[in-house]
Coordinates of C-alpha atoms in Angstrom, one line a residue:
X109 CA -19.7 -39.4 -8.8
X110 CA -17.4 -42.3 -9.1
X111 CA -17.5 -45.9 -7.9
X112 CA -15.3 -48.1 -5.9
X113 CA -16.2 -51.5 -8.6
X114 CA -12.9 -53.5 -7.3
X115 CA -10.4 -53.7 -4.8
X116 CA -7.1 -55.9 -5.7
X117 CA -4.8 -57.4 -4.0
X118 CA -1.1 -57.0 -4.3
X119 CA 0.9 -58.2 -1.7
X120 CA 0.8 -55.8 0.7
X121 CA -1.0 -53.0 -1.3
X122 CA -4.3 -53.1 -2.9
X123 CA -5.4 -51.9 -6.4
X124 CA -8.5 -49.7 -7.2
X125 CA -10.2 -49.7 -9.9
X126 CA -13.0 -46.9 -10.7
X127 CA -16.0 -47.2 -12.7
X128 CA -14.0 -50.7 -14.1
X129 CA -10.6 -48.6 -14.7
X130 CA -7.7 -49.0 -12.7
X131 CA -7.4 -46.1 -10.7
X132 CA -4.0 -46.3 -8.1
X133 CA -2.6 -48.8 -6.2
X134 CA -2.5 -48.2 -2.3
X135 CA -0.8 -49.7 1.3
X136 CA -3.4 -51.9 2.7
X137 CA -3.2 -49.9 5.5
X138 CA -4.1 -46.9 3.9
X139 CA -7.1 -48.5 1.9
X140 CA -8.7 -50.3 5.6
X141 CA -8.7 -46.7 7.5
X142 CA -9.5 -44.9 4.7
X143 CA -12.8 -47.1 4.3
X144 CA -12.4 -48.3 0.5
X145 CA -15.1 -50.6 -0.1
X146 CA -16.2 -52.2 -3.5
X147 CA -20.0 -50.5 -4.7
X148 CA -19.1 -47.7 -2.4
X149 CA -19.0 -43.7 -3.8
X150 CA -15.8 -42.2 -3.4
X151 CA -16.6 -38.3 -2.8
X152 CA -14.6 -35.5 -1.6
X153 CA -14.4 -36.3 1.7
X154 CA -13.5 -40.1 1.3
X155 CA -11.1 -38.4 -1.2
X156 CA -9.6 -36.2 1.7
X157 CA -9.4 -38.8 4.2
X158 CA -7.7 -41.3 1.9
X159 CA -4.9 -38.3 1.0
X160 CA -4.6 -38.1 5.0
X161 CA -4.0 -41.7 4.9
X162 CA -1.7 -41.3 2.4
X163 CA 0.5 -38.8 3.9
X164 CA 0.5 -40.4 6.8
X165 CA 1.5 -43.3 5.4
X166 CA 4.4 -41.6 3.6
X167 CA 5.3 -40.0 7.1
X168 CA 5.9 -43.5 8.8
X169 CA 7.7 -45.1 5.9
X170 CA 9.9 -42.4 6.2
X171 CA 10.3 -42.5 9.5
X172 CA 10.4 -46.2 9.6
X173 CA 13.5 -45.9 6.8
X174 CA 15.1 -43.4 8.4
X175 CA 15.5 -45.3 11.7
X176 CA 16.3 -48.7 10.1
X177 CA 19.9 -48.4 10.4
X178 CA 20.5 -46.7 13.8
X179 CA 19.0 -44.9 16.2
X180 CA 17.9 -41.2 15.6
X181 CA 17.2 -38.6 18.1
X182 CA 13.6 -36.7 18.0
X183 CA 15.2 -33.7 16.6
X184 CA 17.3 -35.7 13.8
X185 CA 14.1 -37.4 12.3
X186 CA 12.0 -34.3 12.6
X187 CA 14.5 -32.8 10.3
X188 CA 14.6 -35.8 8.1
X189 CA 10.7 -35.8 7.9
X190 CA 11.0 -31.8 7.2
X191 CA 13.4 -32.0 4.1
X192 CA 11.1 -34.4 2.7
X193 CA 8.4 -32.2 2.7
X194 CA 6.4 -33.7 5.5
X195 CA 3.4 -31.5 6.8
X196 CA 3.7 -30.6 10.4
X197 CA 0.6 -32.5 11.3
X198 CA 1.8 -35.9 9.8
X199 CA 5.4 -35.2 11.1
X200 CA 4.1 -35.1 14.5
X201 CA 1.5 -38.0 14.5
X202 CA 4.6 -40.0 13.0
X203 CA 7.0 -38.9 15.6
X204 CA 4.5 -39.7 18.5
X205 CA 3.3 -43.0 17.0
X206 CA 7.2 -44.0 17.0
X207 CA 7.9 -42.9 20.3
X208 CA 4.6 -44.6 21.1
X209 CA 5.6 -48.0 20.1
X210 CA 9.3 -47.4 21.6
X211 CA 11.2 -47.3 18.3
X212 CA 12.1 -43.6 18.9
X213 CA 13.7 -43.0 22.3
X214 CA 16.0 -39.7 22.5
X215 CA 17.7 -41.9 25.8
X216 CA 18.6 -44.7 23.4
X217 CA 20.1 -42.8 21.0
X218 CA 22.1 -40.7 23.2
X219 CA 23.9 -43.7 24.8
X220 CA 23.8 -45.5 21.5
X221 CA 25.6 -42.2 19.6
X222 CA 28.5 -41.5 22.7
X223 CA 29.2 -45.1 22.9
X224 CA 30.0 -44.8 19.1
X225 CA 32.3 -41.5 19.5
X226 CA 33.9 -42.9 22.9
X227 CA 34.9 -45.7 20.8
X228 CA 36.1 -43.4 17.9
X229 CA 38.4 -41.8 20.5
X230 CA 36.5 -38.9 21.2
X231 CA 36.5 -37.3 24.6
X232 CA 33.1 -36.0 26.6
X233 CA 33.3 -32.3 25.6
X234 CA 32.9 -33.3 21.8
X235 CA 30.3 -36.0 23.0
X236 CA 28.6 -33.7 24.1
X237 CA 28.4 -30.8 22.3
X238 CA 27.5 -33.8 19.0
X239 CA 24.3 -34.6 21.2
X240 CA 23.7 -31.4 21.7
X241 CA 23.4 -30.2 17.7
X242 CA 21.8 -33.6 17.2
X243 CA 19.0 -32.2 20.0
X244 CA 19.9 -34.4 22.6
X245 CA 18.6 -32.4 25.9
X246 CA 21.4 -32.0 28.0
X247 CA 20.0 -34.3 31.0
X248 CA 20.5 -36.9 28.6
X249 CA 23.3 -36.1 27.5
X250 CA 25.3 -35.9 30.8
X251 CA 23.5 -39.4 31.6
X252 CA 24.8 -40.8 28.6
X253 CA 28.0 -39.4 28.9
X254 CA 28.2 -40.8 32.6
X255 CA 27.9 -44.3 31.4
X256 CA 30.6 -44.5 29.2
X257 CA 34.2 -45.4 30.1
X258 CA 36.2 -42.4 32.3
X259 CA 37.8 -39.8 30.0
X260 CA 40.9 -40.4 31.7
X261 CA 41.0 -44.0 30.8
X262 CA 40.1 -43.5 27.0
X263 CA 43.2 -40.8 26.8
X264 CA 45.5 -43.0 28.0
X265 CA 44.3 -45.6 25.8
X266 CA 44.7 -43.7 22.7
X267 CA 48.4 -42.5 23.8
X268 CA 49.4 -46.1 24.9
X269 CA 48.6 -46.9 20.9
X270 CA 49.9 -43.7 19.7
X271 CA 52.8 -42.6 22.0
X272 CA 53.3 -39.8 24.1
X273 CA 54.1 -36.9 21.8
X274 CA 52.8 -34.0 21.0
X275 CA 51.2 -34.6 18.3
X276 CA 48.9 -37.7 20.6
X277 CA 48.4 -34.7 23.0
X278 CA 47.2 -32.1 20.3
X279 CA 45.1 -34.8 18.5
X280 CA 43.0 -35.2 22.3
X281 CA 42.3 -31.8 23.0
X282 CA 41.2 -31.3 19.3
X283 CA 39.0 -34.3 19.8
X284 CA 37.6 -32.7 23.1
X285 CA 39.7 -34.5 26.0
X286 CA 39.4 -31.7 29.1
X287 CA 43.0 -30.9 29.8
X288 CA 43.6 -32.7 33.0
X289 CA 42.5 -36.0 31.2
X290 CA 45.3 -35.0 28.4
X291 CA 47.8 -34.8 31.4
X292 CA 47.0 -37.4 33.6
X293 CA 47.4 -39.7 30.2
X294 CA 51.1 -37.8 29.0
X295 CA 52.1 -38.1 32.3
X296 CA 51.0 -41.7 32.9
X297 CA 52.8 -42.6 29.4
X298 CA 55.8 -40.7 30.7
X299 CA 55.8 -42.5 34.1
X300 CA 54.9 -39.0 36.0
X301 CA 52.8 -39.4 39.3
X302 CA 50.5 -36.9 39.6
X303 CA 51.1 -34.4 42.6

């Protein structure tokens, strides 16, 4: 049986020693609800619940890193969490601790993602069949869609800055314009009314 005989700080992690020997340095976090404690026994099952803590640890980080830059949908950082070799169990606890404290909201980053392709010049069918493989359930989807600027006016924009060829008309339907916004825009560029 092995002792806890220290617990050091360092910055935000904390260093056991065992039996006087440095052992492995920890999160605070993980050390507090694993219950390390100087002159206490660490047996199997403080053993266990401090590799819980660990990996649970590792799971948020993860998370944590993975949402740092923009916003993910639930789908996206389950994946994430799932190529890095998360268990299910920590995958899950991470996942609902984020949504928990409002960092992961598949609403969010639905708007968030079709504001970016609107603004790329993409049209709603591509918007949303990219929320779609990204998980997005289609509810949200369509709402996020429905905020964003009226296809019709983002095809003309892109073929008052391109022209009115058909080159500007085959790049829009490539980047999912429906075909009556690809009209209305040629035609408005053309000086058409519509009938």
């Amino acid at each position: 049986m092995v002792v806890v005989t220290a617990l050091r700080s360092v910055g935000r992690n904390v260093r056991v020693e065992l039996d006087g020997t440095p052992w492995r340095t920890v999160p605070l976090e993980v050390a507090v609800r694993a219950g390390l404690a100087a002159g206490r026994a660490l047996e199997r099952p403080q053993l266990r619940l401090l590799r819980r803590e660990l990996r649970r640890h590792e799971a948020l980080r993860a998370s944590t890193g993975a949402l740092r830059h923009r916003d993910l949908s639930t789908r996206e950082l389950e994946e994430r969490l799932r190529r890095r070799d998360v268990a299910p169990a920590e995958r899950e606890a991470a996942i609902e601790t984020l949504r928990s404290a409002g960092l992961l909201d598949d609403e969010r980053a639905a708007r968030s993602r079709a504001r970016v392709l609107a603004e790329r010049g993409y049209g709603d069918a591509a918007i949303r069949f990219d929320l779609d493989r990204r998980g997005v359930a289609g509810e949200t989807a369509e709402a996020a869609v429905a905020e964003l600027e009226p296809e019709h006016g983002r095809a003309a924009a892109i073929v008052a800055r391109r022209g009115g060829g058909a080159a500007t008309a085959r790049l829009l339907v490539r980047r999912g314009f429906t075909e009556d916004s690809v009209e209305a825009a040629m035609a408005g560029k053309a000086g058409i009314e519509d009938p």
